[in-house]
C-alpha cells in the first residue's frame, strides 16, 4: 500500500510473446459506412472489363489497386483518439466519410498468430474502420522499432501524435511496416486506426511486434488488479475445450483442479468449479443459477439475421468466454463452440419416402425461402407471407452477395404456389424486385455480388433464364431489355456451362458447400425448362438432368455413411469438423436416406419436391454399397475462362477414394503442390460425422470463413500428397520466414472410442474402424485452448506425414493394428512407408511416387499413363469418351439424358 492506494490496481499487465508480439489490446467495434462513391471510380454501365471496369469489384488480389485508389479519395482522418484509453471507456471516432461513430473499448486477447481480427463477410460494399490500442511500459527510455502488420491502410498514433501511416492494401496476408519510435520511461499509448473496404469477404487484421528486449503491455481497466489478473491468466492458459461441437448440448472443459470459473455465452453467465480438473457446461438450455442478459440475447438474435438463407449455412456456433470468477481479473479466453444438428443417419432405415417426409417436416420449421416453399407445398392452407421472404427480398433489392440463390428460390414459390395463396400485394413485390435485379456482370450496377466461381455462374444463368422466360414480355428496369432478351442472353451461357461440366467436371471438385448450390440450379432447370413446349428448353432440361446425375453420382461415390468425407476443392472449417453441417448433408438424407438435417434447406427442398427430376436408382444403390474394399478414382479436367473465372489456365484434379464398411480415406493427388492454397481440403480420413482426421499448413490461427485459407480450411502452401489404397503420404514445405511455422493435425481424441500412442504413431478407433497418423518425432495433443485434445502438433519438423486406415475385421484390435505399422522413413522432402499389407510406398518432393519401387503414374509399357475420368465399382469412363454408363444408366456427355 502506498498512500492508502492498493498497488497494481486499475490495470492488467501482460508479456509479449516469444516473437515480441503484442497479444493483449483494447479494441473498438468495426464501424461500417456504405461505399456510396464507387461510381466515381468505376463505370456502372457498358463494358464491364478494362482498367475502369466493374469486374474489379471482386474481393481478391485483383481488387487491391481499386481499394488503394478508394483510400486515396476517402482516407483515415489524422485526428487522434483523445479520450482516455480504458477498458469499457467510451470512444468517439469520425470515419473517412464523415460519419461520427461511437462505442466502447473492449478487451481482446489474440490467438497465437497475434492478429487483432475484425474480418467479416459483407453482403454489400462498405467501408470499415476500427481502432486497436495498447499501452507499452518500459523502465528505461529508448528507441524501438514497432513492426506493424496490416492488410489495409492504417494510421499509427503514439501518445496522440501521428507516427506512421500507409495506404497499402493486401488480400489475405498482412504487409509489415517498420516504424521507429521513442519510448520514454513509463507508459506510452499506441493507437492503430485500421481502414478497409469490403466486397464480400474482407480480411481486416492488425499485428504489432516490438523489436529488442521485451516490454510490458498494460491494459487500463477500472477495478482490475494486475497481480490477481496475472494468476488468472496462468489458470486460463491451462483451460481447454475438448470438443468443438456437441449434439447433446454439453461442452466439456478441462483445466487446473479446483479453479472457479465464470462462463459467458449467448447472453448467459454461469459459474462452475473444475472438480478433478474437469467440468461441463450445457449450451442448449438454461440451468438453475444461470444469469441471463436479455440485451445480449437480443443482439445475438439480430446477428443471425445477417446470414443468407439459401447458403452461408448457420453452424450453430457461439463463443464461450471463460474467466476466473474474480472481479479483480477481467482477463478471459474465448472458445468457439457449437451445438450440432442431432439428426444424422449412417445407414438407411425404412423407406426412402419416410426420409423425404422427415426432411420436409424439418424444412417446414426453417426460416427463409426454403422453409416458406416447403410450408406452402405441404400445407394447402398455408399463405405465402412476407415474413418468410423478408431476407430474400432484402438481398435482391440491395444486390447482396448470394442473392442469385434467392432469385431461384423465389421462382419456385412463384411458379408452384397459386396466386390466391399469397399475401395481398406480395407477388407484385416479388415481381418488382426481380424486374429490377441485375443478372450478370455485363449488366449495369456496382455491387459485391459474386459472378466468378462456377457455382455462382450457373445459378446466375438459371435465375436469368427462368425469370426472363416467365416475364418474357416485360421490360427489366436495370437493363431496359425484355424478359425474352434476358432469357436469350442466359440460354447460351447455361448450355455452355453445362456442356463443359458434363464432359470435364468441376474446378471446385466435390465441394461439400457448393455441390448443393449446383444441384439447386440444375434441378430447377429440369423442373421448369422441362415443362416448356420448346425444343431449345428441352435441350436445356436434358443437359441439366445429365449434369445433376453426375453430381449426385459423385456425391454417392465419394461419400461414406452420409458423410461427404472426400477431398474437396472448396470447404469450410465447420464442415471439416462435423459433416452434420455440410450443405450436401440434407440432400443425401433426401436422396440416399443417410446424412444429416441442418439449416441448408433450400437446395434439398428443391430436390425433395421435384416433379420431373428423378435420380436414377443405381445412384442410390452406389451410395449404400460398402464392399470390403472400394477403390475409386475421379479425374476432372477443364479450362478457366477469364470473363467467367478471372483466370485463364487449365484446371484439374485427381481424386482417389478408399472405403471399407468401417472407414474412408481420400486424397486429391499432386494437386498444385508448392503453390499457395485457398480453401482446398487435400486429404482426410473419415470414421464418423465428427471423427475426421487431416493435416494442414496453417497460415494463421483464424477459423473465420473470411480468412482464406485459415487455421484448418486450406493450406498456406499446398502439400504434395499421394494415396495408395488405405494410405496417404503427404509432404509439406514450410518457408524459413513462415509466420506460423508449423503444420498441425485435426485428430479429435474425444470423438474416438479409444486411442493410443505407439512410437511415432497416434491411432484411434471409432466403432470398428481404425486410423493411424505419423510424423517424424511423433505428434502430441495440444492440452489447452479451443482445440485442446483435438489438435496435434508435431514434435519434429512436421514436413512429412503418413495416414493409414484399418478395421477390426482385418486387424483385430487397435493395438494389434498399430503394432503392425512400421515406423516410416522420414527425410528432407521425402517419406517412405511399408504398409500393413507389405506394400512399399515412397514419395519425395521432386521424384515420382513409387509403389513397390515402380512409379505409380506409368503404364505397363513404361509410358505415362492416361488416367481414367472415372473408375470405381459402378463406372469406368476413359478419357475422351462421349458417354458415361453408371450401371444400366447412360448419360450422353454432350447432350445429357432424356427425362
XYZ file of C-alpha atoms in Angstrom, residues 46-639:
594
model
C -21.195 -0.527 -70.542
C -18.299 -2.944 -70.959
C -17.503 -4.445 -67.514
C -13.859 -5.114 -68.438
C -10.768 -2.998 -68.726
C -8.926 -0.794 -66.249
C -12.068 1.034 -65.117
C -14.325 -1.992 -65.442
C -16.597 -3.166 -62.654
C -15.069 -6.652 -62.876
C -12.621 -5.262 -60.320
C -15.349 -5.425 -57.664
C -14.199 -8.848 -56.559
C -12.641 -9.459 -53.192
C -9.294 -10.859 -54.128
C -5.858 -9.739 -55.296
C -7.401 -8.158 -58.402
C -9.268 -5.604 -56.324
C -6.187 -4.322 -54.481
C -5.426 -1.387 -56.825
C -9.052 -0.252 -56.626
C -9.029 -0.395 -52.834
C -5.880 1.709 -52.725
C -7.478 4.204 -55.106
C -10.580 4.388 -52.927
C -8.385 5.032 -49.901
C -6.668 7.963 -51.579
C -10.077 9.599 -52.003
C -11.512 8.594 -48.619
C -8.576 8.192 -46.231
C -8.463 7.832 -42.491
C -8.530 11.152 -40.681
C -5.454 12.458 -38.952
C -7.366 13.322 -35.782
C -6.018 11.265 -32.876
C -8.176 9.495 -30.303
C -8.105 11.944 -27.417
C -10.331 10.278 -24.803
C -8.586 8.070 -22.222
C -7.987 4.539 -23.418
C -9.526 2.362 -20.704
C -11.493 -0.881 -20.797
C -15.195 -0.109 -21.070
C -14.473 3.554 -21.740
C -16.312 5.466 -24.422
C -14.790 6.018 -27.874
C -15.808 8.634 -30.399
C -14.306 8.475 -33.851
C -15.089 10.090 -37.201
C -14.905 7.778 -40.181
C -13.476 8.588 -43.632
C -16.893 9.553 -44.957
C -17.573 11.950 -42.107
C -19.820 9.618 -40.108
C -19.374 10.014 -36.356
C -19.023 6.624 -34.711
C -19.139 5.715 -31.064
C -18.552 2.625 -28.998
C -16.621 1.323 -26.023
C -13.153 -0.093 -25.672
C -13.318 -3.868 -25.362
C -10.519 -6.138 -24.222
C -9.090 -8.540 -26.800
C -6.553 -11.346 -26.396
C -5.262 -12.523 -29.754
C -4.748 -16.089 -30.846
C -1.235 -17.434 -31.416
C -0.879 -15.540 -34.701
C -1.036 -12.244 -32.764
C -3.686 -10.806 -35.092
C -6.384 -8.438 -33.913
C -9.123 -9.602 -36.254
C -12.247 -7.770 -37.454
C -12.644 -9.931 -40.580
C -16.185 -10.380 -41.810
C -18.320 -11.425 -44.751
C -20.110 -8.313 -46.026
C -23.016 -8.865 -48.409
C -22.902 -5.315 -49.817
C -19.956 -2.923 -50.385
C -18.964 -0.996 -47.287
C -16.123 0.998 -45.809
C -14.890 -0.260 -42.446
C -12.814 1.468 -39.792
C -11.642 0.127 -36.442
C -9.256 1.066 -33.651
C -6.832 -1.001 -31.607
C -4.956 0.404 -28.615
C -2.266 -0.857 -26.274
C -0.043 0.750 -23.653
C 3.658 -0.117 -23.700
C 5.635 0.197 -20.479
C 9.432 0.429 -20.162
C 11.632 1.319 -17.189
C 14.399 2.851 -19.287
C 13.746 5.221 -22.164
C 14.986 4.024 -25.569
C 14.353 3.950 -29.299
C 12.372 0.934 -30.504
C 11.161 -0.359 -33.848
C 7.467 -1.178 -33.996
C 6.677 -3.737 -36.695
C 3.062 -3.167 -37.629
C 1.411 -5.665 -39.987
C -1.958 -4.952 -41.628
C -3.974 -5.941 -44.697
C -5.149 -2.382 -45.252
C -4.278 1.274 -44.744
C -3.557 2.467 -41.220
C -2.564 5.451 -39.164
C -0.406 4.937 -36.083
C -0.589 7.343 -33.147
C 1.906 7.299 -30.292
C 0.725 9.253 -27.243
C -1.690 11.070 -29.542
C 0.913 12.088 -32.122
C 0.945 10.631 -35.663
C 3.980 8.387 -36.091
C 3.246 6.290 -39.158
C 0.773 5.629 -41.937
C 0.304 3.558 -45.073
C -2.173 3.293 -47.924
C -1.107 -0.237 -48.906
C -3.730 -2.984 -49.308
C -3.134 -6.738 -49.418
C -5.593 -9.618 -49.767
C -5.185 -12.229 -47.031
C -1.624 -11.983 -45.732
C -0.666 -8.763 -43.921
C 2.085 -6.411 -45.057
C 4.610 -5.436 -42.374
C 5.766 -1.846 -41.818
C 8.718 -0.779 -39.609
C 8.215 2.403 -37.573
C 10.934 3.832 -35.345
C 9.575 5.364 -32.135
C 10.932 6.804 -28.885
C 9.536 5.098 -25.779
C 10.098 7.303 -22.714
C 10.401 5.828 -19.270
C 6.933 4.819 -18.075
C 3.944 4.163 -20.310
C 3.259 5.057 -23.929
C -0.173 4.699 -25.532
C -0.197 3.277 -29.058
C -3.367 3.514 -31.155
C -3.760 1.958 -34.605
C -6.588 3.159 -36.848
C -7.395 0.455 -39.431
C -9.193 1.002 -42.771
C -10.732 -1.472 -45.190
C -13.364 -1.576 -47.885
C -15.368 -4.783 -48.157
C -16.535 -6.547 -51.280
C -17.804 -9.862 -49.879
C -15.207 -11.394 -47.504
C -12.864 -8.834 -46.021
C -9.676 -9.636 -44.134
C -9.192 -6.799 -41.654
C -6.327 -7.554 -39.273
C -3.582 -5.809 -37.290
C -0.483 -7.255 -35.634
C 2.154 -5.324 -33.673
C 5.616 -6.552 -32.738
C 8.199 -4.681 -30.700
C 11.829 -5.293 -31.613
C 14.520 -5.564 -28.985
C 14.259 -6.544 -25.353
C 10.741 -7.303 -24.098
C 8.437 -4.535 -22.932
C 5.340 -4.862 -20.788
C 1.859 -4.344 -22.186
C -0.596 -2.554 -19.911
C -4.369 -2.651 -20.356
C -6.037 0.095 -18.262
C -9.121 -1.372 -16.567
C -11.064 0.139 -13.691
C -11.237 -2.238 -10.713
C -8.630 -4.621 -12.092
C -5.617 -5.850 -10.144
C -2.545 -6.723 -12.175
C -1.351 -9.331 -9.657
C -4.697 -11.107 -9.404
C -5.032 -10.960 -13.192
C -1.562 -12.454 -13.688
C -2.552 -15.507 -11.647
C -5.879 -15.692 -13.515
C -4.132 -15.668 -16.900
C -1.924 -18.583 -15.925
C -5.027 -20.514 -14.916
C -6.862 -19.589 -18.127
C -3.926 -20.579 -20.302
C -4.355 -24.120 -18.933
C -8.124 -24.293 -19.653
C -9.388 -26.024 -22.769
C -12.472 -27.337 -24.529
C -12.020 -30.920 -25.653
C -14.967 -30.885 -28.059
C -15.622 -28.118 -30.556
C -19.141 -29.344 -31.268
C -21.786 -31.153 -29.298
C -25.005 -32.898 -30.222
C -26.250 -33.186 -26.649
C -25.665 -29.525 -25.775
C -22.834 -30.247 -23.331
C -19.312 -28.873 -23.770
C -16.567 -30.396 -21.563
C -13.904 -28.162 -20.040
C -10.515 -29.143 -18.643
C -8.082 -27.103 -16.575
C -6.439 -26.690 -13.179
C -8.159 -28.659 -10.430
C -10.393 -26.567 -8.212
C -10.386 -23.426 -10.365
C -13.582 -21.385 -10.040
C -14.579 -20.125 -13.480
C -17.156 -17.732 -14.857
C -18.622 -18.687 -18.245
C -20.475 -16.378 -20.604
C -22.228 -17.200 -23.864
C -25.346 -16.038 -25.710
C -26.170 -13.513 -23.021
C -25.877 -16.050 -20.190
C -23.459 -16.243 -17.294
C -22.713 -19.387 -15.303
C -20.250 -20.194 -12.558
C -18.584 -23.587 -12.322
C -15.747 -25.277 -10.440
C -13.254 -27.609 -12.091
C -13.595 -30.756 -9.997
C -10.651 -33.033 -10.678
C -9.706 -30.622 -13.453
C -12.971 -31.175 -15.320
C -16.409 -29.644 -15.689
C -19.137 -29.360 -18.305
C -21.464 -26.615 -19.414
C -24.745 -27.009 -21.256
C -25.193 -24.621 -24.163
C -28.674 -25.594 -25.312
C -30.811 -24.853 -22.270
C -30.916 -22.665 -19.182
C -29.848 -24.190 -15.901
C -30.571 -23.189 -12.347
C -28.173 -20.431 -11.394
C -27.744 -19.113 -14.927
C -27.783 -15.335 -15.232
C -29.289 -14.054 -18.478
C -28.599 -10.715 -20.119
C -31.618 -10.031 -22.291
C -29.839 -7.246 -24.152
C -27.088 -9.626 -25.211
C -29.630 -12.239 -26.242
C -31.356 -9.737 -28.482
C -28.066 -8.645 -30.032
C -27.122 -12.235 -30.817
C -30.524 -12.911 -32.327
C -30.106 -9.872 -34.545
C -26.675 -11.080 -35.637
C -28.287 -14.196 -37.044
C -30.260 -12.046 -39.460
C -27.034 -11.298 -41.307
C -26.795 -14.835 -42.670
C -28.064 -15.536 -46.169
C -30.854 -18.057 -46.139
C -30.008 -20.064 -49.245
C -26.382 -20.666 -48.420
C -23.798 -19.482 -45.880
C -25.064 -22.251 -43.640
C -25.649 -21.495 -39.976
C -23.205 -23.509 -37.882
C -24.961 -23.280 -34.528
C -21.738 -21.725 -33.248
C -21.341 -19.301 -30.404
C -18.381 -18.063 -28.384
C -17.826 -19.373 -24.872
C -15.967 -16.760 -22.831
C -14.116 -18.182 -19.843
C -12.717 -16.092 -16.991
C -11.659 -16.710 -13.398
C -14.531 -15.938 -11.037
C -12.915 -12.856 -9.525
C -13.965 -9.293 -10.354
C -10.363 -8.129 -9.956
C -9.365 -10.218 -13.004
C -11.127 -9.011 -16.184
C -8.902 -11.228 -18.382
C -10.574 -14.048 -20.311
C -10.158 -16.595 -23.063
C -12.709 -17.304 -25.807
C -13.564 -20.697 -27.282
C -15.735 -21.143 -30.390
C -18.255 -23.924 -29.673
C -21.311 -25.239 -31.487
C -24.494 -27.171 -30.811
C -24.665 -29.520 -33.790
C -27.765 -30.883 -35.515
C -28.866 -34.068 -33.796
C -30.447 -35.779 -36.808
C -27.812 -37.936 -38.530
C -28.098 -41.367 -40.146
C -25.137 -43.535 -41.039
C -27.288 -46.164 -42.759
C -30.739 -46.071 -44.343
C -33.736 -47.112 -42.272
C -37.170 -47.849 -43.651
C -38.390 -46.433 -46.942
C -36.727 -43.523 -48.704
C -40.123 -41.816 -48.787
C -40.016 -41.723 -44.975
C -36.686 -39.884 -45.069
C -38.153 -37.394 -47.527
C -41.109 -36.819 -45.199
C -38.734 -36.311 -42.269
C -36.817 -33.716 -44.233
C -39.993 -31.874 -45.220
C -41.128 -31.703 -41.585
C -37.687 -30.376 -40.662
C -37.607 -27.837 -43.506
C -41.103 -26.566 -42.715
C -39.710 -25.187 -39.451
C -36.899 -23.290 -41.201
C -36.749 -19.591 -41.888
C -36.337 -18.147 -45.349
C -37.317 -19.078 -48.878
C -36.697 -22.804 -48.490
C -38.865 -23.072 -45.384
C -41.613 -20.995 -46.972
C -41.581 -23.179 -50.075
C -41.931 -26.385 -48.055
C -44.667 -24.949 -45.846
C -46.648 -23.887 -48.902
C -46.176 -27.213 -50.712
C -47.050 -29.409 -47.741
C -49.923 -27.360 -46.283
C -52.668 -26.444 -48.775
C -53.962 -23.831 -46.353
C -50.650 -22.017 -45.950
C -50.459 -18.499 -47.339
C -47.086 -17.304 -48.580
C -46.292 -14.431 -46.248
C -43.856 -11.562 -46.354
C -42.051 -12.638 -43.181
C -40.785 -15.763 -44.911
C -39.399 -13.726 -47.808
C -38.016 -10.717 -45.942
C -34.389 -11.768 -46.150
C -34.600 -12.893 -49.782
C -36.212 -9.640 -50.912
C -33.720 -7.577 -48.922
C -30.871 -9.384 -50.656
C -32.330 -8.870 -54.122
C -33.257 -5.218 -53.526
C -29.774 -4.492 -52.171
C -27.961 -6.711 -54.665
C -26.360 -8.546 -51.792
C -23.969 -11.371 -52.479
C -25.753 -14.756 -52.749
C -28.949 -13.019 -53.934
C -28.718 -15.214 -57.048
C -29.586 -18.239 -54.882
C -32.629 -16.407 -53.555
C -33.802 -15.474 -57.054
C -34.019 -19.174 -57.938
C -35.807 -19.992 -54.672
C -38.371 -17.246 -55.268
C -39.040 -18.621 -58.752
C -40.100 -21.942 -57.215
C -42.574 -20.149 -54.998
C -43.801 -18.033 -57.899
C -44.491 -20.977 -60.210
C -45.558 -23.637 -57.754
C -47.837 -21.764 -55.350
C -51.058 -20.346 -56.857
C -51.538 -16.582 -56.729
C -54.571 -16.867 -54.456
C -52.363 -18.343 -51.718
C -50.073 -15.325 -51.479
C -50.477 -12.440 -49.062
C -52.049 -9.420 -50.809
C -49.500 -7.472 -52.837
C -46.635 -9.887 -52.166
C -46.451 -11.289 -55.700
C -46.282 -7.764 -57.067
C -43.496 -7.060 -54.599
C -41.550 -10.122 -55.848
C -42.220 -9.235 -59.480
C -40.973 -5.684 -58.994
C -37.827 -6.888 -57.229
C -36.915 -9.373 -59.961
C -37.664 -6.930 -62.776
C -35.159 -4.512 -61.234
C -32.492 -7.106 -60.497
C -29.042 -7.483 -62.076
C -28.390 -10.947 -63.550
C -24.779 -10.893 -64.788
C -21.540 -8.914 -64.692
C -22.185 -7.388 -68.143
C -25.329 -5.647 -66.874
C -25.401 -2.230 -65.141
C -24.659 -1.845 -61.458
C -21.815 -1.643 -58.956
C -22.179 -4.322 -56.315
C -20.338 -7.048 -54.420
C -22.252 -9.985 -55.861
C -20.001 -12.842 -56.981
C -20.081 -13.864 -60.640
C -16.709 -15.597 -60.786
C -16.992 -19.034 -59.186
C -18.561 -21.892 -61.067
C -21.447 -22.419 -58.643
C -22.462 -18.757 -58.818
C -22.051 -18.695 -62.613
C -24.672 -21.326 -63.219
C -27.118 -20.064 -60.604
C -26.990 -16.648 -62.307
C -27.692 -18.193 -65.713
C -30.549 -20.232 -64.275
C -32.131 -17.272 -62.483
C -31.919 -15.054 -65.575
C -33.245 -17.757 -67.888
C -36.199 -18.662 -65.668
C -37.303 -15.133 -64.811
C -36.638 -13.910 -68.349
C -38.785 -16.697 -69.785
C -41.537 -16.189 -67.213
C -41.702 -12.412 -67.735
C -40.796 -12.540 -71.431
C -42.887 -9.537 -72.473
C -41.957 -7.289 -69.549
C -39.188 -4.692 -69.500
C -36.465 -5.290 -66.927
C -35.616 -1.895 -65.498
C -31.912 -2.417 -64.849
C -31.067 -3.220 -68.480
C -34.072 -1.977 -70.409
C -34.203 -5.433 -72.038
C -37.314 -7.521 -72.371
C -37.543 -10.744 -70.430
C -37.155 -12.608 -73.720
C -33.843 -10.842 -74.325
C -32.677 -11.821 -70.837
C -33.665 -15.440 -71.485
C -31.757 -15.461 -74.765
C -28.732 -13.926 -73.018
C -28.744 -16.654 -70.370
C -29.589 -19.637 -72.565
C -26.262 -19.846 -74.376
C -24.295 -19.259 -71.180
C -26.217 -22.010 -69.370
C -25.778 -24.520 -72.192
C -22.076 -23.808 -72.484
C -21.577 -24.162 -68.706
C -23.413 -27.497 -68.569
C -21.586 -28.963 -71.544
C -18.220 -28.129 -70.004
C -19.118 -29.561 -66.596
C -20.780 -32.637 -68.055
C -17.675 -33.501 -70.059
C -14.865 -32.228 -67.830
C -16.131 -31.845 -64.279
C -15.757 -29.089 -61.707
C -12.844 -26.866 -60.705
C -14.392 -26.711 -57.197
C -14.281 -30.506 -57.179
C -16.620 -32.211 -54.733
C -17.187 -29.104 -52.642
C -19.329 -30.020 -49.643
C -20.728 -26.479 -49.795
C -21.226 -25.847 -53.487
C -22.395 -29.150 -54.971
C -25.650 -28.366 -53.168
C -25.876 -24.989 -54.902
C -25.124 -26.587 -58.280
C -27.986 -29.027 -57.693
C -30.334 -26.191 -56.731
C -29.882 -24.677 -60.189
C -29.701 -27.945 -62.144
C -32.896 -29.427 -60.719
C -34.654 -26.075 -61.130
C -33.832 -26.116 -64.837
C -35.100 -29.677 -65.187
C -38.339 -28.719 -63.462
C -39.125 -25.530 -65.309
C -37.358 -25.889 -68.653
C -38.629 -29.438 -68.953
C -42.283 -28.376 -68.874
C -41.929 -25.954 -71.795
C -43.128 -26.932 -75.275
C -39.884 -25.717 -76.795
C -37.059 -27.766 -78.316
C -34.385 -25.419 -77.013
C -35.765 -25.594 -73.485
C -35.998 -29.378 -73.741
C -32.290 -29.408 -74.665
C -31.550 -27.377 -71.537
C -33.563 -29.703 -69.338
C -31.837 -32.822 -70.680
C -28.406 -31.292 -70.210
C -29.342 -30.267 -66.652
C -30.589 -33.773 -65.853
C -27.319 -35.276 -67.085
C -25.163 -32.927 -65.028
C -27.397 -33.445 -61.968
C -26.931 -37.200 -62.335
C -23.153 -36.739 -62.451
C -23.221 -34.519 -59.375
C -25.328 -36.989 -57.384
C -23.217 -39.919 -58.540
C -20.105 -38.082 -57.405
C -21.802 -37.451 -54.064
C -22.733 -41.136 -53.775
C -19.334 -42.489 -54.796
C -17.269 -40.015 -52.781
C -19.175 -40.115 -49.517
C -19.331 -42.679 -46.730
C -22.279 -43.350 -44.407
C -23.863 -39.984 -45.113
C -20.586 -38.069 -44.729
C -19.224 -36.224 -47.740
C -15.749 -37.003 -46.492
C -13.645 -36.926 -49.656
C -11.120 -34.263 -50.614
C -12.805 -31.001 -51.629
C -11.934 -28.173 -53.982
C -13.566 -25.718 -51.566
C -14.592 -26.276 -47.972
C -15.028 -24.543 -44.609
C -13.829 -25.250 -41.075
C -17.208 -26.174 -39.618
C -17.912 -28.816 -42.276
C -14.447 -30.343 -41.864
C -15.087 -30.704 -38.139
C -18.637 -32.012 -38.450
C -20.289 -33.489 -41.524
C -23.658 -32.623 -39.959
C -23.005 -29.072 -41.195
C -22.254 -29.947 -44.818
C -24.720 -28.345 -47.221
C -24.751 -31.652 -49.062
C -25.914 -33.484 -45.902
C -29.689 -32.864 -46.254
C -29.502 -33.725 -49.957
C -28.018 -37.096 -49.031
C -30.803 -37.517 -46.452
C -33.410 -36.957 -49.171
C -31.701 -38.949 -51.934
C -29.878 -41.714 -50.041
C -31.565 -41.924 -46.632
C -28.258 -41.085 -44.909
C -26.680 -37.785 -43.923
C -27.954 -35.068 -41.600
C -30.639 -32.421 -41.303
C -29.370 -28.870 -40.932
C -30.286 -25.334 -41.957
C -29.304 -25.685 -45.639
C -32.864 -26.447 -46.657
C -33.413 -24.660 -49.991
C -31.304 -26.908 -52.292
C -32.588 -30.071 -50.586
C -36.184 -28.774 -50.685
C -35.954 -28.286 -54.445
C -34.600 -31.830 -54.865
C -37.124 -33.347 -52.431
C -40.169 -31.751 -54.079
C -39.107 -32.149 -57.715
C -41.776 -33.479 -60.085
C -39.690 -34.067 -63.204
C -36.209 -34.822 -61.962
C -35.799 -38.379 -60.732
C -32.466 -39.665 -59.534
C -31.563 -42.981 -61.199
C -31.929 -45.956 -58.826
C -28.360 -47.078 -59.472
C -27.036 -43.889 -57.810
C -28.993 -44.714 -54.666
C -27.526 -48.209 -54.825
C -23.972 -46.862 -55.182
C -24.406 -44.591 -52.171
C -25.020 -47.589 -49.904
C -22.613 -50.074 -51.411
C -19.824 -50.600 -48.882
C -17.864 -53.644 -50.009
C -14.826 -54.916 -48.149
C -12.788 -52.654 -50.414
C -13.997 -49.763 -52.560
C -11.393 -48.025 -54.697
C -12.493 -45.024 -56.724
C -10.722 -42.525 -58.920
C -12.111 -39.330 -60.425
C -10.232 -37.028 -62.782
C -11.660 -33.622 -63.638
C -10.056 -31.569 -66.412
C -11.163 -28.235 -67.817
C -10.177 -24.682 -68.653
